[in-house]
Coordinates of C-alpha atoms in Angstrom, one line a residue:
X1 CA 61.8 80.1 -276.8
X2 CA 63.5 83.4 -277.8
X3 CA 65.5 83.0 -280.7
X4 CA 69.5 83.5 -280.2
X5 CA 69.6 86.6 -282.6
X6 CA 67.1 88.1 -280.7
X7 CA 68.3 87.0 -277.1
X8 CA 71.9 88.8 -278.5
X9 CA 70.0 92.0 -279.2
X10 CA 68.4 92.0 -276.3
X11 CA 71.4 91.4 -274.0
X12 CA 72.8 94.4 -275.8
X13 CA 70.5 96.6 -274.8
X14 CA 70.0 96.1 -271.0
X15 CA 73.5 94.0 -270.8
X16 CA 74.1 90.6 -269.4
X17 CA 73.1 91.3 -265.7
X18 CA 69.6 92.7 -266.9
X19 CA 69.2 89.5 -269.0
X20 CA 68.0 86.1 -266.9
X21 CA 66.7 82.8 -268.9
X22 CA 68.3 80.1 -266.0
X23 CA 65.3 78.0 -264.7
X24 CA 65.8 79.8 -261.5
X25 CA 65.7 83.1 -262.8
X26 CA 62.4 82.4 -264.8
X27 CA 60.7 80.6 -262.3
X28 CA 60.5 83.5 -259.9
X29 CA 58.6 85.5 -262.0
X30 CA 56.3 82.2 -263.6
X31 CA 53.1 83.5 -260.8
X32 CA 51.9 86.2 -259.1
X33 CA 49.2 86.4 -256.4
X34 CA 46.9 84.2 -257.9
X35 CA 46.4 80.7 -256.9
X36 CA 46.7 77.7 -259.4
X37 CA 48.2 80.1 -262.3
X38 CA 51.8 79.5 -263.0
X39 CA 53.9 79.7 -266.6
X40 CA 57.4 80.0 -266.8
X41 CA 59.0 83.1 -268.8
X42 CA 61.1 82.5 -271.4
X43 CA 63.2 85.1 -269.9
X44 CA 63.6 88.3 -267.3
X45 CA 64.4 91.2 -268.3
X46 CA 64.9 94.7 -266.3
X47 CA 65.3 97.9 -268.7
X48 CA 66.8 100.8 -267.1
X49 CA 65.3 103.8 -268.5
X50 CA 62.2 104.3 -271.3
X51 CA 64.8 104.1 -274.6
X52 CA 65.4 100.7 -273.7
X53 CA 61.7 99.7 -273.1
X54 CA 61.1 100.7 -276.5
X55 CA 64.3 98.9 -278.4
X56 CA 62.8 96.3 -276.0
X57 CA 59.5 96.4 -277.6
X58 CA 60.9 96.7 -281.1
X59 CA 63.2 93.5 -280.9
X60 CA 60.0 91.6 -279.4
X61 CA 57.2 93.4 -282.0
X62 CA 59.6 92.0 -284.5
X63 CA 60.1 88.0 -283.4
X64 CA 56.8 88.0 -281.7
X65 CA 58.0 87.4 -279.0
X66 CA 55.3 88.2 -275.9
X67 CA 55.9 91.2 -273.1
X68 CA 54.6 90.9 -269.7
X69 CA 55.1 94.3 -268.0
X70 CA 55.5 93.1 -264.2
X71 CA 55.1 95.1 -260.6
X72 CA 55.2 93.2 -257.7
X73 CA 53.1 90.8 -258.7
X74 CA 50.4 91.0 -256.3
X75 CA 47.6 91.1 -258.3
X76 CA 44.5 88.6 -257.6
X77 CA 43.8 87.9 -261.7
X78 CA 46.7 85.8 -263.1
X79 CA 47.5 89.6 -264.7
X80 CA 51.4 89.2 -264.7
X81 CA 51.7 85.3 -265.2
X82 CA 53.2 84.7 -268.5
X83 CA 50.6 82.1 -269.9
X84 CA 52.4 82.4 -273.5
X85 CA 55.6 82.7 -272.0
X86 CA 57.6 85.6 -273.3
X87 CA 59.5 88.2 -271.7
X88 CA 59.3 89.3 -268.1
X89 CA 59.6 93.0 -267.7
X90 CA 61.0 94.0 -264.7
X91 CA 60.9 98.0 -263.6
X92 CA 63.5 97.6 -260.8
X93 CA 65.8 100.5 -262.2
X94 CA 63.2 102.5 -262.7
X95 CA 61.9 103.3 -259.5
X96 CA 62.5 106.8 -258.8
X97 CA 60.5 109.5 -258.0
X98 CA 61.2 111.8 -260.2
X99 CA 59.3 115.0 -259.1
X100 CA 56.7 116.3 -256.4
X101 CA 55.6 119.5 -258.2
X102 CA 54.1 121.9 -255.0
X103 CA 53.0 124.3 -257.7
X104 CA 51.0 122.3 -259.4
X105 CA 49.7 119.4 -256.7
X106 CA 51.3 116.6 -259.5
X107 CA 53.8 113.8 -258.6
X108 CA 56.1 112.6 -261.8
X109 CA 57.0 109.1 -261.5
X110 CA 58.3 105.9 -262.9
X111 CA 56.2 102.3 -262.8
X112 CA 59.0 100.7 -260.4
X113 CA 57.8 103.2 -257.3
X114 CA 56.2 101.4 -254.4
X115 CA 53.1 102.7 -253.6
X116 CA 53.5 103.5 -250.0
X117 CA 56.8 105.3 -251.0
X118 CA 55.1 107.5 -252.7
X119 CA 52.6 108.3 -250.3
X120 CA 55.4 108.8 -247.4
X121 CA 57.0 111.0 -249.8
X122 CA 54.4 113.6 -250.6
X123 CA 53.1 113.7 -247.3
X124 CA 56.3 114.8 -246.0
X125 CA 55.1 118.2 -247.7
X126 CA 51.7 118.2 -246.2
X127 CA 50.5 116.3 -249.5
X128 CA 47.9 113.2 -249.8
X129 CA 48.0 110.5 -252.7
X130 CA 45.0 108.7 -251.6
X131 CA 44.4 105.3 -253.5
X132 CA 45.8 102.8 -250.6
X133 CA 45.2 99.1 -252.5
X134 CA 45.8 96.7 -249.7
X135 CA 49.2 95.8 -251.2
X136 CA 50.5 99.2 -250.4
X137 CA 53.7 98.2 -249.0
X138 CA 54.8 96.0 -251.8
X139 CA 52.5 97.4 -254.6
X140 CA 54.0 99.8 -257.4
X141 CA 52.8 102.7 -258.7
X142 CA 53.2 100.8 -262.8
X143 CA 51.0 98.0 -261.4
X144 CA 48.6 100.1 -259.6
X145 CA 48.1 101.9 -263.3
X146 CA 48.1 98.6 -265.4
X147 CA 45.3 97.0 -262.8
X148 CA 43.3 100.4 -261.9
X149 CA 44.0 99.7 -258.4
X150 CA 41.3 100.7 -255.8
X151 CA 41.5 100.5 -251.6
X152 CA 40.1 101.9 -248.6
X153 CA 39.6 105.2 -249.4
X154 CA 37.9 104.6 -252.8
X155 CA 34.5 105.3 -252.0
X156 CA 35.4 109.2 -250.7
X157 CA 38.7 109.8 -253.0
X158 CA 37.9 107.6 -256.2
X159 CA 40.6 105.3 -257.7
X160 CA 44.3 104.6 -259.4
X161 CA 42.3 105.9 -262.8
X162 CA 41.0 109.1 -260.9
X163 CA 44.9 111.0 -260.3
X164 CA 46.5 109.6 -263.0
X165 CA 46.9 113.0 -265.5
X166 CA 49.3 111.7 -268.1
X167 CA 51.6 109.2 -268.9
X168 CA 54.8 108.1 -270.5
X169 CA 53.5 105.3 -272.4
X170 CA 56.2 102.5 -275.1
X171 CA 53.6 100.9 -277.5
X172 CA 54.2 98.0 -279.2
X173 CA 55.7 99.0 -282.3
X174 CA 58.2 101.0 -280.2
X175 CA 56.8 104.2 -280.3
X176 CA 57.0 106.4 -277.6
X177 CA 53.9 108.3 -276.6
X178 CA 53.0 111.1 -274.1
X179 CA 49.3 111.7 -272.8
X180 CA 48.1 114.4 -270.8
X181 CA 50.2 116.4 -268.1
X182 CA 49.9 118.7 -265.6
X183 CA 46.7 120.1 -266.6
X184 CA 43.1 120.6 -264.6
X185 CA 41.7 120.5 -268.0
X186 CA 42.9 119.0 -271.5
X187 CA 40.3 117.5 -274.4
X188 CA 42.7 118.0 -277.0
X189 CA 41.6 114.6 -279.0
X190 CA 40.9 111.2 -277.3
X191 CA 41.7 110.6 -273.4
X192 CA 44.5 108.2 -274.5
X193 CA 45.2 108.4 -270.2
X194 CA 42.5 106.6 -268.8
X195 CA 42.4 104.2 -272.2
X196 CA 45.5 102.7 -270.8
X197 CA 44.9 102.9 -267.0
X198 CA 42.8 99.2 -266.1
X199 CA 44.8 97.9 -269.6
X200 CA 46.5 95.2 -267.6
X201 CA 49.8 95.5 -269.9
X202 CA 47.7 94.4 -273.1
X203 CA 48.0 98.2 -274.9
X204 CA 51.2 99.4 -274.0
X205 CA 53.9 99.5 -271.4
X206 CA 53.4 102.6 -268.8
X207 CA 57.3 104.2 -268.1
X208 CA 56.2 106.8 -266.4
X209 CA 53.1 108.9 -264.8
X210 CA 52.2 112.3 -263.7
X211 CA 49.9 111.7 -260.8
X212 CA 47.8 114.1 -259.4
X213 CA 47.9 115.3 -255.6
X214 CA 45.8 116.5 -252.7
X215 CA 46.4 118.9 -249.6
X216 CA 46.3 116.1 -246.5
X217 CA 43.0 116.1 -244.7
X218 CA 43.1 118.6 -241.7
X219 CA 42.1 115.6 -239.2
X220 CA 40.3 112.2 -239.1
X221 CA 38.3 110.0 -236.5
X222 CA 37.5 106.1 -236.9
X223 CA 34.7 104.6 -235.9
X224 CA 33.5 100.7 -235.2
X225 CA 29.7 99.4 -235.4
X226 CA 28.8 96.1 -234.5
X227 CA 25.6 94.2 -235.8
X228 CA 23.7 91.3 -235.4
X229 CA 22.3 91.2 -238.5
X230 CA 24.0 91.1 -241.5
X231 CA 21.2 93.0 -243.5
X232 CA 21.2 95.9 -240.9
X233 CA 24.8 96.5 -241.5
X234 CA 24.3 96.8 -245.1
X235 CA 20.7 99.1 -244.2
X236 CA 23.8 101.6 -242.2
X237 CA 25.9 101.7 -245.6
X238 CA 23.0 102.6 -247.9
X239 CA 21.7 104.8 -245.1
X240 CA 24.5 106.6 -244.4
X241 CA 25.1 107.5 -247.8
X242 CA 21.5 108.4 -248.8
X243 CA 22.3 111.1 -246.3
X244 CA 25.0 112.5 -248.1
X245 CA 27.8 111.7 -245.8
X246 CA 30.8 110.3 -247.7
X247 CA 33.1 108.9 -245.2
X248 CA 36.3 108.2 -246.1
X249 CA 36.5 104.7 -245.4
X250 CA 32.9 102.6 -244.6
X251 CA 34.6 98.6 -244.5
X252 CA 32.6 95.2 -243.5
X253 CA 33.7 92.4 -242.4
X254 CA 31.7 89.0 -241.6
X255 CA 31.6 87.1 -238.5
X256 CA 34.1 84.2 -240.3
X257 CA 36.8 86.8 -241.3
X258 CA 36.3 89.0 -237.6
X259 CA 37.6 85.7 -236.3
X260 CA 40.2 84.3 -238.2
X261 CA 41.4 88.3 -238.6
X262 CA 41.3 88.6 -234.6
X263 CA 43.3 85.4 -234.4
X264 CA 45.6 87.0 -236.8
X265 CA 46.2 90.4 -235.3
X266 CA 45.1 89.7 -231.3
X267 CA 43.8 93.6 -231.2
X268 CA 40.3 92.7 -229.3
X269 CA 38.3 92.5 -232.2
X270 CA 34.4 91.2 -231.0
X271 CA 34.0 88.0 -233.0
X272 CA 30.6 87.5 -231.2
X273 CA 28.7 89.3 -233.6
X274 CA 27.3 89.1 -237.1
X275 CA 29.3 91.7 -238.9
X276 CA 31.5 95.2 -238.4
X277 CA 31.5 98.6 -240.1
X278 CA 34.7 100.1 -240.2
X279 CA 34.5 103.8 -240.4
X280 CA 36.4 106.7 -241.1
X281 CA 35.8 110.7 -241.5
X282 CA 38.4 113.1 -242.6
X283 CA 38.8 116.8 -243.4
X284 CA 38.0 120.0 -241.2
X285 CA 38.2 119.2 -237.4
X286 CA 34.2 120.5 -237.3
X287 CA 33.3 118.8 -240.1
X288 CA 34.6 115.3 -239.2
X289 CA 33.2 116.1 -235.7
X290 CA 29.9 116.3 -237.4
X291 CA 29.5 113.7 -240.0
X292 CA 30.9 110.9 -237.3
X293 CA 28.1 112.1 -234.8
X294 CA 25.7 111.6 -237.7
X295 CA 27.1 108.2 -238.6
X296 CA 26.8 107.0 -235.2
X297 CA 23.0 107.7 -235.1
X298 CA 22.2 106.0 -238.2
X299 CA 24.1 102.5 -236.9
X300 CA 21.9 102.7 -233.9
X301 CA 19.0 103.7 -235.5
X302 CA 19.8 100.2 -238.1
X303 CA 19.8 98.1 -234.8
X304 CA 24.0 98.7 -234.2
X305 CA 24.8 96.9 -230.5
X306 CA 27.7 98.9 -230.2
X307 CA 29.1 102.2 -231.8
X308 CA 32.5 103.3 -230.4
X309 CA 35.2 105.7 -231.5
X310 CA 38.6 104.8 -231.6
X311 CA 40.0 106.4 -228.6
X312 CA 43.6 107.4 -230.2
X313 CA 45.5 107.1 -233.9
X314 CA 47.1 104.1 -232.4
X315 CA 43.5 102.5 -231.7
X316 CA 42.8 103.2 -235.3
X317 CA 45.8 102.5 -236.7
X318 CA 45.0 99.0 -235.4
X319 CA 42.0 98.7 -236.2
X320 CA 43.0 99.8 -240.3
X321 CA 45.9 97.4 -239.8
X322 CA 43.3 94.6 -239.2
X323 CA 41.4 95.1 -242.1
X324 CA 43.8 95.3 -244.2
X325 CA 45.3 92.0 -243.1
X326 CA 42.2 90.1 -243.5
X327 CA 43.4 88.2 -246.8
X328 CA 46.8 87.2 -244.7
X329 CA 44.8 86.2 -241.7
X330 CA 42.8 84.2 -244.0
X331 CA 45.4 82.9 -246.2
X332 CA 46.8 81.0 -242.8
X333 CA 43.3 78.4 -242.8
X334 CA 43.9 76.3 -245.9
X335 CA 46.9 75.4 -248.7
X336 CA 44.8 77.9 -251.1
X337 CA 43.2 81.0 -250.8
X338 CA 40.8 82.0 -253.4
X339 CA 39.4 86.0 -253.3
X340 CA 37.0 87.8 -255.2
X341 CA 35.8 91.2 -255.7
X342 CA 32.3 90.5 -257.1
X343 CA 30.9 94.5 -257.3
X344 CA 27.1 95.2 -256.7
X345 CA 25.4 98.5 -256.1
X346 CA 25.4 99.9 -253.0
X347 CA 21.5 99.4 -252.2
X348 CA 22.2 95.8 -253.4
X349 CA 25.0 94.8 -250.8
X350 CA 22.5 93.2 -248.3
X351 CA 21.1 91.1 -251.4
X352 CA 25.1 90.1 -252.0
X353 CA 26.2 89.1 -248.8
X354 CA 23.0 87.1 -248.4
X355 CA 23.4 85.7 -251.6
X356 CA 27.1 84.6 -250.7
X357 CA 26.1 82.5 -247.8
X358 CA 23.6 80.9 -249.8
X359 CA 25.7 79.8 -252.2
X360 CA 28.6 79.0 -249.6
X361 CA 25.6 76.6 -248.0
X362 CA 24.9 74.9 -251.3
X363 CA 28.3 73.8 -252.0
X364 CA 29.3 72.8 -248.6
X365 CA 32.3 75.7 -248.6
X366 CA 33.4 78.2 -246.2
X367 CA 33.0 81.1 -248.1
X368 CA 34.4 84.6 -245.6
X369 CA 33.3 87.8 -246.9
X370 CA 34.6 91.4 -246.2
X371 CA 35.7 94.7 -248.2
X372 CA 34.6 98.0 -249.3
X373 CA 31.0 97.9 -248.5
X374 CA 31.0 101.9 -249.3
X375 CA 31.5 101.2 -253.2
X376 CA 29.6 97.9 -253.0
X377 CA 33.0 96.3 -253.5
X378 CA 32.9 92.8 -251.6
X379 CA 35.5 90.5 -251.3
X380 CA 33.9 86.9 -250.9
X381 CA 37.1 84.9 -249.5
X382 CA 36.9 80.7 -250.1
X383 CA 40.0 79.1 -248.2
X384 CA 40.4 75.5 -249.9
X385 CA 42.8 73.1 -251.4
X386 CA 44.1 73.3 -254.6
X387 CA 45.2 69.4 -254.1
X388 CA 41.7 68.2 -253.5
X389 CA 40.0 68.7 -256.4
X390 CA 36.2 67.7 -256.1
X391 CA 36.4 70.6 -253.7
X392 CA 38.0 72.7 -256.6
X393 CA 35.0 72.0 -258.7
X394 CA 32.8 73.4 -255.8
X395 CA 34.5 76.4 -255.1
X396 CA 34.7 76.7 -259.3
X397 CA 30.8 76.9 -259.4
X398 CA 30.2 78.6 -256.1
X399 CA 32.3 81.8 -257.9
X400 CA 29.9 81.3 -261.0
X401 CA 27.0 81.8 -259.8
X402 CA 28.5 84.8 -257.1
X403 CA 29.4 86.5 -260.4
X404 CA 26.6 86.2 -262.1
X405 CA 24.4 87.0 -259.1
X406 CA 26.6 90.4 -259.0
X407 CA 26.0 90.8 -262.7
X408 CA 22.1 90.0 -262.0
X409 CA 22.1 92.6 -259.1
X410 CA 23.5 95.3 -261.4
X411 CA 27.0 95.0 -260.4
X412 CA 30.2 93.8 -262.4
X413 CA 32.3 90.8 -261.9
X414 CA 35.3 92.8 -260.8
X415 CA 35.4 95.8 -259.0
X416 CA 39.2 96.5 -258.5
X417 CA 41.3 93.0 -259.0
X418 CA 40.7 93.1 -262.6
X419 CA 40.3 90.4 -265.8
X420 CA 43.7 89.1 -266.4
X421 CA 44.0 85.0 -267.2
X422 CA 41.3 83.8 -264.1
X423 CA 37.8 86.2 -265.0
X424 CA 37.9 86.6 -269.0
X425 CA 35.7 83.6 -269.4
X426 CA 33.0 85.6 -267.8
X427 CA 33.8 89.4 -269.1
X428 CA 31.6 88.6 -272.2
X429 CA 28.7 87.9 -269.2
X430 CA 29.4 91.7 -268.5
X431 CA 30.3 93.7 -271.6
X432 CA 28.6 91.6 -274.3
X433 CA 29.6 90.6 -277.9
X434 CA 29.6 94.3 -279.0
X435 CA 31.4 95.3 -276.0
X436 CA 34.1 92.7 -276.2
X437 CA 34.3 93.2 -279.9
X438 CA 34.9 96.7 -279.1
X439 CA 37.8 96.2 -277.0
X440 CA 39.7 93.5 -279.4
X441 CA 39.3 96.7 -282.0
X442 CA 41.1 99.0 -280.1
X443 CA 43.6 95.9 -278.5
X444 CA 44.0 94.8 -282.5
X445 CA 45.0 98.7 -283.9
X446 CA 47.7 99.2 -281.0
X447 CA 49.3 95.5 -280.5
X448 CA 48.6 93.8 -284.3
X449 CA 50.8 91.1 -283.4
X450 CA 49.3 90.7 -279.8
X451 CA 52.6 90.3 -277.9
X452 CA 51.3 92.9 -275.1
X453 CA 50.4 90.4 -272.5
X454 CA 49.0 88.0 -274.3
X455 CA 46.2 85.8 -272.8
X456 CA 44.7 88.5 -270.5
X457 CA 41.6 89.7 -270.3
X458 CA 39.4 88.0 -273.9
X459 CA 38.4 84.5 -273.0
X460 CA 39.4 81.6 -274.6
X461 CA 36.6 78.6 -274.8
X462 CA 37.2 77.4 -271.7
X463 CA 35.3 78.7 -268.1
X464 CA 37.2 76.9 -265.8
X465 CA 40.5 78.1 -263.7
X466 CA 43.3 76.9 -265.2
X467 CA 46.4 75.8 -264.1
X468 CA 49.3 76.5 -267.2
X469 CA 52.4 75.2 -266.4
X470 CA 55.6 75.2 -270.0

């Protein structure tokens, strides 16, 4: 509970309608995109510029009272639910964007911006912003930061972390800090930027960031492989790459997501093979031109049945649609859709998705698998029932052993989703005791009284899912 003295102060600051504690109110912002996590707030509150964040953070530092910083909440790691209740920060007001600098190829913006706002907004001057998480539409540009968002186009153009240059950041104390700018270079003491982007909320509170920006690729073809083998697929990826062809986009899907996504989006998707390669060139017209042509030869030299361009952007646009609706198209089978992002290297994605199935076998589970085969980023998809709970158990231990397999195969247990509440019982299988001891120095000097997202990202004894409910 917040105390009334500090509920007074509070209300104060951001005034009444910027102050919610009804059950209503609360319960909105008690999940996110995570199944079976769920805490109630103690309240909501939206701030409408960065002197209130910080007065915000003051009050709160001072009655230890717990801050969630909150996007849209579509994360995939329990990162926004309040698990120690707390505050809900909202970033509704501050939502603008505040600058596209031509001069200097940057974009200055607060956390409330949607992600595909953005984008639509700097290509209307021939500019690209190129992480695309599959949330895009809904996604903001503060949660993007917090989680290190990848998509798509991570394998050719990086992620969040990579065009993030500096930052308006409100520490716990109150403080208000800047780091970095609009500089190509800048080692002027410790890279306090990328310390904070992948923080999920536990080191600070982002208010606003100066994002860096590309000319938009000249042109750009798309490209579907089919395969019926799932290891010669994988052979194309490594292949492809070993060539030193980075295509923009290199996606797989399974045959269990082509045909629930099919069924989904009715765009003529072949759901009579083993798996797909999604793939896309930008840049130069003769370049693209080139590197598809090249592409094409190595999925038919790895035993492709079929190779095919998209015949127009609205073909392609279709067929990028799809993919990224695989999780909806999926979510539609059962009550409860579990996804991971279990991350191997490249050369070890055929040893993954084999892995998978094995695993899916052994538990009796349907166990879908798709994502950014480029970056070795796979998203191993398990629809089930939260309600029936033997089954629970299964799909519990069928993730252990996919993560530690990952971790086993040189990979991590999260490539993009991040720790939050659901993977810190298995980030110690990763980092280590020095590594996590590490990270709770640097957590302990900025947040002392840990009421930056509390519950995130260090494990408490427990390994299984949790459900918290207050």
């Amino acid at each position: 509970m917040i105390p009334n003295e500090a509920k007074k102060r509070l209300i104060q600051i951001v005034g009444a309608e910027n102050y919610d504690d009804t059950k209503a109110g609360r319960l909105v912002y008690s999940y996110d995109a995570t199944p079976q996590f769920q805490s109630l707030p103690d309240a909501v509150v939206a701030p409408r510029n960065t002197q209130e964040v910080a007065e915000i953070a003051k009050i709160c530092n001072e009655y230890r009272i717990p801050i969630v910083p909150r996007g849209s909440g579509t994360n995939l790691c329990a990162g926004t639910c309040p698990v120690e209740g707390g505050i809900a920060l909202l970033f509704k007001h501050m939502n603008r964007i505040l600058e596209i600098d031509e001069e200097n190829l940057t974009a200055t913006v607060q956390p409330g911006v949607i992600t595909l706002d953005l984008m639509k907004a700097v290509e209307e001057k021939g500019l690209f912003y190129p992480p695309d998480p599959g949330s895009m539409k809904i996604s903001t540009i503060g949660g993007n930061i917090s989680e290190n968002s990848g998509g798509l186009r991570g394998l050719k153009y990086g992620v969040t972390r990579d065009y993030v240059l500096g930052l308006e950041v409100v520490l716990a104390n109150g403080d208000i800090i800047r780091t970095g700018g609009k500089l190509a270079k800048d080692v002027a003491g410790y890279d306090l930027t990328r310390l904070f982007v992948g923080s999920e909320g536990t080191l600070g509170i982002v208010t606003e960031a100066t994002l860096k920006l590309i000319p938009m690729p000249e042109t750009k073809q798309t490209m579907l492989a089919l395969y019926q083998d799932l290891e010669a697929a994988a052979r194309s990826v490594s292949k492809i790459i070993a060539n030193q062809i980075i295509p923009a986009t290199l996606e797989f899907l399974d045959q269990p997501t082509l045909e629930v996504v099919e069924d989904y989006a009715r765009i003529g998707l072949p759901t009579d093979v083993k798996a797909v390669l999604l793939i896309e060139q930008d840049g130069p017209n003769e370049v693209v031109e080139r590197d598809m042509k090249k592409m094409a030869d190595i999925c038919r030299s790895e035993q492709a049945v079929s190779v095919e361009l998209a015949r127009s952007e609205e073909e392609a646009e279709a067929l990028r649609t799809a993919r990224r609706a695989a999780l909806s198209a999926l979510a539609r089978l059962k009550p409860t859709t579990i996804l991971e992002d279990a991350t191997v290297p490249r050369s070890e994605i055929a040893k993954m998705v084999k892995a998978i199935n094995e695993i899916a076998a052994k538990y009796q589970l349907k166990i879908c698998t798709f994502g950014h085969a480029g970056d070795g980023n796979l998203h191993p998809t398990c629809p089930t029932d939260a309600r029936n709970r033997e089954e629970m158990e299964r799909v519990e231990k069928a993730f252990e052993e996919i993560f530690a397999k990952a971790i086993e195969l040189g990979g991590t247990i999260t490539g993009e989703h991040g720790v939050g509440a659901m993977k810190a019982p298995y980030l110690e299988w990763k980092l280590g005791p020095a590594g996590i001891a590490a990270m709770k120095a640097i957590k302990q000097a900025l947040d002392p009284n840990n009421i930056m997202n509390p519950g995130k990202v260090f494990a408490k004894s427990t390994r299984k899912r949790v459900v918290v409910t207050r």
